[in-house]
Short mmCIF file of C-alpha atoms in Angstrom, two decimals:
data_model
loop_
_atom_site.label_atom_id
_atom_site.label_comp_id
_atom_site.label_asym_id
_atom_site.label_seq_id
_atom_site.Cartn_x
_atom_site.Cartn_y
_atom_site.Cartn_z
CA UNK Y 1 -86.52 15.08 -133.91
CA UNK Y 2 -86.05 17.94 -131.49
CA UNK Y 3 -85.46 15.47 -128.65
CA UNK Y 4 -83.14 13.21 -130.63
CA UNK Y 5 -80.68 15.84 -131.91
CA UNK Y 6 -79.34 16.91 -128.50
CA UNK Y 7 -78.75 13.24 -127.64
CA UNK Y 8 -76.87 12.68 -130.89
CA UNK Y 9 -74.74 15.78 -130.27
CA UNK Y 10 -73.98 14.67 -126.75
CA UNK Y 11 -73.01 11.17 -127.89
CA UNK Y 12 -70.84 12.59 -130.65
CA UNK Y 13 -68.96 14.84 -128.23
CA UNK Y 14 -68.57 11.99 -125.77
CA UNK Y 15 -67.14 9.80 -128.53
CA UNK Y 16 -64.67 12.51 -129.57
CA UNK Y 17 -63.44 13.12 -126.02
CA UNK Y 18 -63.09 9.39 -125.46
CA UNK Y 19 -61.14 9.00 -128.71
CA UNK Y 20 -58.82 11.86 -127.78
CA UNK Y 21 -58.21 10.45 -124.33
CA UNK Y 22 -57.58 7.01 -125.82
CA UNK Y 23 -55.07 8.36 -128.35
CA UNK Y 24 -53.29 10.37 -125.66
CA UNK Y 25 -52.99 7.27 -123.53
CA UNK Y 26 -51.30 5.43 -126.41
CA UNK Y 27 -48.35 7.87 -126.62
CA UNK Y 28 -45.41 8.81 -124.46
CA UNK Y 29 -44.80 12.50 -123.72
CA UNK Y 30 -41.42 14.19 -123.89
CA UNK Y 31 -41.19 17.37 -121.82
CA UNK Y 32 -38.41 19.48 -123.33
CA UNK Y 33 -37.18 22.79 -121.99
CA UNK Y 34 -39.58 24.81 -124.14
CA UNK Y 35 -42.05 22.36 -125.66
CA UNK Y 36 -43.99 19.14 -125.15
CA UNK Y 37 -43.93 16.26 -127.66
CA UNK Y 38 -46.41 13.38 -128.00
CA UNK Y 39 -44.38 10.45 -129.32
CA UNK Y 40 -43.30 6.85 -128.89
CA UNK Y 41 -39.98 6.50 -127.06
CA UNK Y 42 -37.88 3.80 -128.75
CA UNK Y 43 -34.56 3.91 -126.92
CA UNK Y 44 -32.75 5.77 -124.13
CA UNK Y 45 -28.99 5.92 -124.64
CA UNK Y 46 -26.37 7.32 -122.24
CA UNK Y 47 -26.70 10.81 -123.75
CA UNK Y 48 -29.90 10.89 -125.84
CA UNK Y 49 -33.47 9.67 -126.32
CA UNK Y 50 -34.70 8.20 -129.61
CA UNK Y 51 -38.38 8.48 -130.52
CA UNK Y 52 -40.92 8.44 -133.35
CA UNK Y 53 -43.95 10.63 -133.95
CA UNK Y 54 -47.40 8.96 -133.99
CA UNK Y 55 -48.01 7.26 -137.33
CA UNK Y 56 -44.38 7.59 -138.44
CA UNK Y 57 -41.41 5.21 -138.55
CA UNK Y 58 -38.62 7.80 -138.79
CA UNK Y 59 -36.37 7.74 -135.72
CA UNK Y 60 -35.69 11.16 -134.17
CA UNK Y 61 -33.04 11.90 -131.57
CA UNK Y 62 -32.96 14.49 -128.79
CA UNK Y 63 -30.17 14.95 -126.27
CA UNK Y 64 -30.88 14.44 -122.58
CA UNK Y 65 -29.62 17.98 -121.87
CA UNK Y 66 -32.85 19.31 -123.35
CA UNK Y 67 -35.28 16.85 -121.72
CA UNK Y 68 -36.80 17.57 -118.34
CA UNK Y 69 -38.85 14.40 -118.08
CA UNK Y 70 -40.71 11.64 -119.93
CA UNK Y 71 -44.23 10.62 -119.00
CA UNK Y 72 -44.69 7.15 -120.46
CA UNK Y 73 -48.08 5.88 -121.61
CA UNK Y 74 -47.96 3.44 -118.69
CA UNK Y 75 -47.99 6.42 -116.34
CA UNK Y 76 -44.37 6.05 -115.22
CA UNK Y 77 -42.38 9.28 -115.05
CA UNK Y 78 -38.63 9.52 -115.67
CA UNK Y 79 -36.88 12.77 -114.73
CA UNK Y 80 -33.56 13.74 -116.30
CA UNK Y 81 -30.98 15.40 -114.07
CA UNK Y 82 -29.01 16.64 -117.09
CA UNK Y 83 -31.56 19.34 -117.94
CA UNK Y 84 -32.38 20.33 -114.36
CA UNK Y 85 -28.70 20.81 -113.42
CA UNK Y 86 -28.53 24.14 -115.27
CA UNK Y 87 -29.68 27.16 -113.30
CA UNK Y 88 -32.09 29.63 -114.87
CA UNK Y 89 -30.95 33.25 -115.12
CA UNK Y 90 -33.32 36.16 -114.55
CA UNK Y 91 -30.84 38.70 -115.87
CA UNK Y 92 -27.20 39.72 -116.23
CA UNK Y 93 -26.56 39.98 -112.49
CA UNK Y 94 -27.28 36.27 -112.11
CA UNK Y 95 -23.91 35.57 -113.78
CA UNK Y 96 -22.76 33.55 -110.75
CA UNK Y 97 -25.27 30.87 -111.80
CA UNK Y 98 -23.50 30.31 -115.13
CA UNK Y 99 -21.86 26.89 -115.41
CA UNK Y 100 -18.44 26.55 -117.03
CA UNK Y 101 -17.53 23.13 -118.40
CA UNK Y 102 -14.70 21.67 -120.44
CA UNK Y 103 -16.75 18.56 -121.29
CA UNK Y 104 -18.14 18.99 -124.79
CA UNK Y 105 -20.86 16.38 -124.24
CA UNK Y 106 -22.51 18.56 -121.61
CA UNK Y 107 -23.56 21.15 -124.21
CA UNK Y 108 -24.88 18.78 -126.89
CA UNK Y 109 -28.38 19.71 -127.91
CA UNK Y 110 -28.25 23.11 -126.22
CA UNK Y 111 -28.73 26.44 -128.01
CA UNK Y 112 -25.45 27.96 -129.18
CA UNK Y 113 -25.35 31.71 -128.57
CA UNK Y 114 -21.84 32.53 -129.69
CA UNK Y 115 -18.20 32.85 -128.71
CA UNK Y 116 -17.19 34.45 -125.41
CA UNK Y 117 -13.72 35.26 -124.17
CA UNK Y 118 -12.03 36.96 -121.27
CA UNK Y 119 -8.62 38.09 -120.12
CA UNK Y 120 -7.34 39.05 -116.67
CA UNK Y 121 -3.90 40.27 -115.73
CA UNK Y 122 -2.20 40.99 -112.44
CA UNK Y 123 -1.23 44.56 -111.58
CA UNK Y 124 2.23 43.67 -110.21
CA UNK Y 125 4.61 40.71 -110.29
CA UNK Y 126 3.39 39.92 -106.76
CA UNK Y 127 -0.23 39.44 -107.87
CA UNK Y 128 -1.93 36.24 -106.71
CA UNK Y 129 -2.20 33.92 -109.71
CA UNK Y 130 -5.39 32.23 -108.47
CA UNK Y 131 -7.13 35.56 -107.97
CA UNK Y 132 -6.21 36.59 -111.50
CA UNK Y 133 -7.72 33.33 -112.77
CA UNK Y 134 -10.90 33.95 -110.72
CA UNK Y 135 -11.31 37.38 -112.32
CA UNK Y 136 -11.00 35.84 -115.78
CA UNK Y 137 -13.67 33.23 -115.05
CA UNK Y 138 -15.95 35.90 -113.56
CA UNK Y 139 -15.67 37.96 -116.75
CA UNK Y 140 -16.39 34.88 -118.87
CA UNK Y 141 -19.60 34.24 -116.89
CA UNK Y 142 -20.67 37.88 -117.16
CA UNK Y 143 -20.14 37.81 -120.93
CA UNK Y 144 -22.33 34.72 -121.23
CA UNK Y 145 -25.03 36.16 -118.94
CA UNK Y 146 -25.22 39.35 -121.01
CA UNK Y 147 -26.46 37.23 -123.93
CA UNK Y 148 -28.68 34.99 -121.78
CA UNK Y 149 -26.28 32.05 -121.66
CA UNK Y 150 -26.27 29.87 -118.56
CA UNK Y 151 -23.48 27.47 -119.57
CA UNK Y 152 -20.10 28.00 -121.23
CA UNK Y 153 -18.08 25.34 -122.98
CA UNK Y 154 -14.47 26.25 -122.23
CA UNK Y 155 -12.53 25.61 -125.43
CA UNK Y 156 -9.17 27.08 -124.45
CA UNK Y 157 -7.47 28.20 -121.25
CA UNK Y 158 -4.01 29.72 -121.00
CA UNK Y 159 -2.53 30.75 -117.67
CA UNK Y 160 0.92 32.21 -117.04
CA UNK Y 161 2.46 32.97 -113.68
CA UNK Y 162 4.43 36.01 -112.54
CA UNK Y 163 7.87 36.36 -114.10
CA UNK Y 164 10.59 38.38 -112.45
CA UNK Y 165 12.94 40.27 -114.70
CA UNK Y 166 16.62 39.61 -114.87
CA UNK Y 167 19.68 40.52 -116.77
CA UNK Y 168 18.33 39.22 -120.07
CA UNK Y 169 14.59 39.83 -119.80
CA UNK Y 170 11.89 41.97 -118.31
CA UNK Y 171 9.27 41.01 -115.75
CA UNK Y 172 5.61 40.15 -116.46
CA UNK Y 173 2.58 39.68 -114.27
CA UNK Y 174 0.27 36.67 -113.96
CA UNK Y 175 -2.24 36.40 -116.78
CA UNK Y 176 -5.20 34.17 -117.70
CA UNK Y 177 -6.86 34.02 -121.11
CA UNK Y 178 -10.11 32.10 -121.63
CA UNK Y 179 -12.03 31.32 -124.80
CA UNK Y 180 -15.36 29.52 -124.91
CA UNK Y 181 -18.81 29.25 -126.42
CA UNK Y 182 -21.94 30.39 -124.57
CA UNK Y 183 -24.99 28.10 -124.60
CA UNK Y 184 -28.45 28.11 -123.08
CA UNK Y 185 -30.77 25.20 -122.35
CA UNK Y 186 -33.84 27.41 -122.73
CA UNK Y 187 -34.51 30.52 -124.80
CA UNK Y 188 -37.09 33.34 -124.71
CA UNK Y 189 -40.32 32.19 -126.37
CA UNK Y 190 -40.72 33.79 -129.81
CA UNK Y 191 -44.52 33.57 -129.95
CA UNK Y 192 -45.00 34.73 -126.36
CA UNK Y 193 -42.72 37.71 -126.96
CA UNK Y 194 -44.56 38.74 -130.12
CA UNK Y 195 -47.89 38.42 -128.32
CA UNK Y 196 -46.65 40.51 -125.37
CA UNK Y 197 -45.51 43.48 -127.45
CA UNK Y 198 -48.38 43.26 -129.94
CA UNK Y 199 -48.25 46.08 -132.48
CA UNK Y 200 -46.18 48.34 -130.26
CA UNK Y 201 -42.96 49.50 -131.93
CA UNK Y 202 -41.55 52.24 -129.70
CA UNK Y 203 -39.98 51.45 -126.32
CA UNK Y 204 -37.66 53.05 -123.78
CA UNK Y 205 -34.69 51.40 -122.05
CA UNK Y 206 -34.48 51.44 -118.26
CA UNK Y 207 -31.09 49.89 -117.43
CA UNK Y 208 -27.78 49.34 -119.20
CA UNK Y 209 -25.27 46.60 -118.40
CA UNK Y 210 -21.86 47.02 -120.02
CA UNK Y 211 -18.69 44.95 -120.00
CA UNK Y 212 -15.68 46.70 -121.50
CA UNK Y 213 -13.09 44.57 -123.29
CA UNK Y 214 -10.44 45.63 -120.75
CA UNK Y 215 -12.64 45.26 -117.63
CA UNK Y 216 -13.36 42.20 -115.51
CA UNK Y 217 -16.60 43.48 -113.96
CA UNK Y 218 -19.90 44.69 -115.35
CA UNK Y 219 -21.15 48.26 -114.97
CA UNK Y 220 -24.82 49.09 -114.30
CA UNK Y 221 -26.38 52.39 -115.26
CA UNK Y 222 -29.92 53.74 -115.32
CA UNK Y 223 -30.53 54.94 -118.87
CA UNK Y 224 -33.37 56.39 -120.89
CA UNK Y 225 -32.88 55.61 -124.58
CA UNK Y 226 -35.45 55.10 -127.30
CA UNK Y 227 -35.68 51.66 -128.91
CA UNK Y 228 -37.70 51.34 -132.11
CA UNK Y 229 -38.48 47.85 -133.41
CA UNK Y 230 -38.73 47.21 -137.17
CA UNK Y 231 -38.99 43.41 -137.29
CA UNK Y 232 -38.58 40.25 -135.21
CA UNK Y 233 -37.15 36.97 -136.51
CA UNK Y 234 -36.61 33.49 -135.15
CA UNK Y 235 -33.30 31.93 -136.21
CA UNK Y 236 -33.03 28.33 -135.00
CA UNK Y 237 -34.74 29.22 -131.74
CA UNK Y 238 -32.82 32.42 -131.09
CA UNK Y 239 -34.91 35.59 -131.37
CA UNK Y 240 -33.35 38.58 -133.13
CA UNK Y 241 -34.78 42.07 -133.27
CA UNK Y 242 -34.08 44.51 -136.08
CA UNK Y 243 -34.34 47.90 -134.46
CA UNK Y 244 -32.79 51.31 -133.87
CA UNK Y 245 -31.29 52.02 -130.46
CA UNK Y 246 -30.68 55.66 -129.67
CA UNK Y 247 -26.95 56.41 -129.94
CA UNK Y 248 -26.11 53.26 -131.93
CA UNK Y 249 -26.14 54.07 -135.65
CA UNK Y 250 -24.08 51.08 -136.77
CA UNK Y 251 -25.93 48.37 -134.79
CA UNK Y 252 -29.38 47.41 -136.08
CA UNK Y 253 -29.61 43.73 -135.09
CA UNK Y 254 -30.05 42.77 -131.44
CA UNK Y 255 -30.45 39.42 -129.70
CA UNK Y 256 -33.37 38.93 -127.34
CA UNK Y 257 -31.52 37.78 -124.22
CA UNK Y 258 -34.32 37.75 -121.61
CA UNK Y 259 -38.10 38.03 -121.58
CA UNK Y 260 -40.16 38.03 -118.37
CA UNK Y 261 -43.62 39.02 -119.62
CA UNK Y 262 -43.53 42.68 -118.58
CA UNK Y 263 -39.97 43.44 -119.69
CA UNK Y 264 -37.27 42.18 -122.02
CA UNK Y 265 -33.54 42.57 -122.54
CA UNK Y 266 -31.52 42.95 -125.71
CA UNK Y 267 -27.82 42.17 -126.15
CA UNK Y 268 -25.14 43.01 -128.68
CA UNK Y 269 -21.38 43.48 -128.98
CA UNK Y 270 -19.62 46.50 -130.43
CA UNK Y 271 -15.83 46.90 -130.75
CA UNK Y 272 -15.14 44.29 -128.08
CA UNK Y 273 -17.59 45.71 -125.55
CA UNK Y 274 -20.72 43.71 -124.67
CA UNK Y 275 -24.00 45.50 -123.93
CA UNK Y 276 -27.32 44.47 -122.44
CA UNK Y 277 -30.30 46.83 -122.17
CA UNK Y 278 -33.39 46.15 -120.09
CA UNK Y 279 -36.61 47.48 -121.61
CA UNK Y 280 -40.08 47.81 -120.10
CA UNK Y 281 -42.99 46.63 -122.23
#
């Protein structure tokens, strides 16, 4: 019996590994921005992929914006340019990588972070209208980057040129107003973040990024503020932190904007001003 048992164990393990490999070979694999799905791809439409889970008949749909590639059970690989066209941001100062689009279909399936807006105005009636517009778009990108967004759906744009005063009216300078919604195709991983901080509750900020409501550029300041975490929640993929930030008595809920493994950033808005704090783990 002593000689037979090891053989039986070996054969059992071999059977299990073979069965697993066989089952894996019978499914397609969807590689999304932050997860991998074993499934059976049923249809690829112009803007989405329809699939079923193993052993189920229910048809699920996922937009191409969130799919990096499909590895079919045949071994063929199909890569989707829609997801790879968005540039990843490492922090606020990567705001130049933010994409602005007026095509609503380009943000389908992405994570909605919230409304962003910007306003830029010329200093004199001789201000260059295009430069005013550029400042407004720069501010819109900065606002999105503060909250970790790498794409903005532009919902409304209003631009007015310089107006010279006359007998019946005063003059006004060029002005551009933009309103949009910030999205991201990939968010900080909730489980990885929780694992990284463990049971630690008390942290210290290292850098502050601030965008005043009346400014068109972001300020950077080295800061040393205490940040005490009370709880962490996952709301439809977006990670929120209930905490106390030194100097902010009225703000207790912060969005996790970035997470690199050894540091993270929180974002919030207060009285029209957007803030982002970088914190060392």
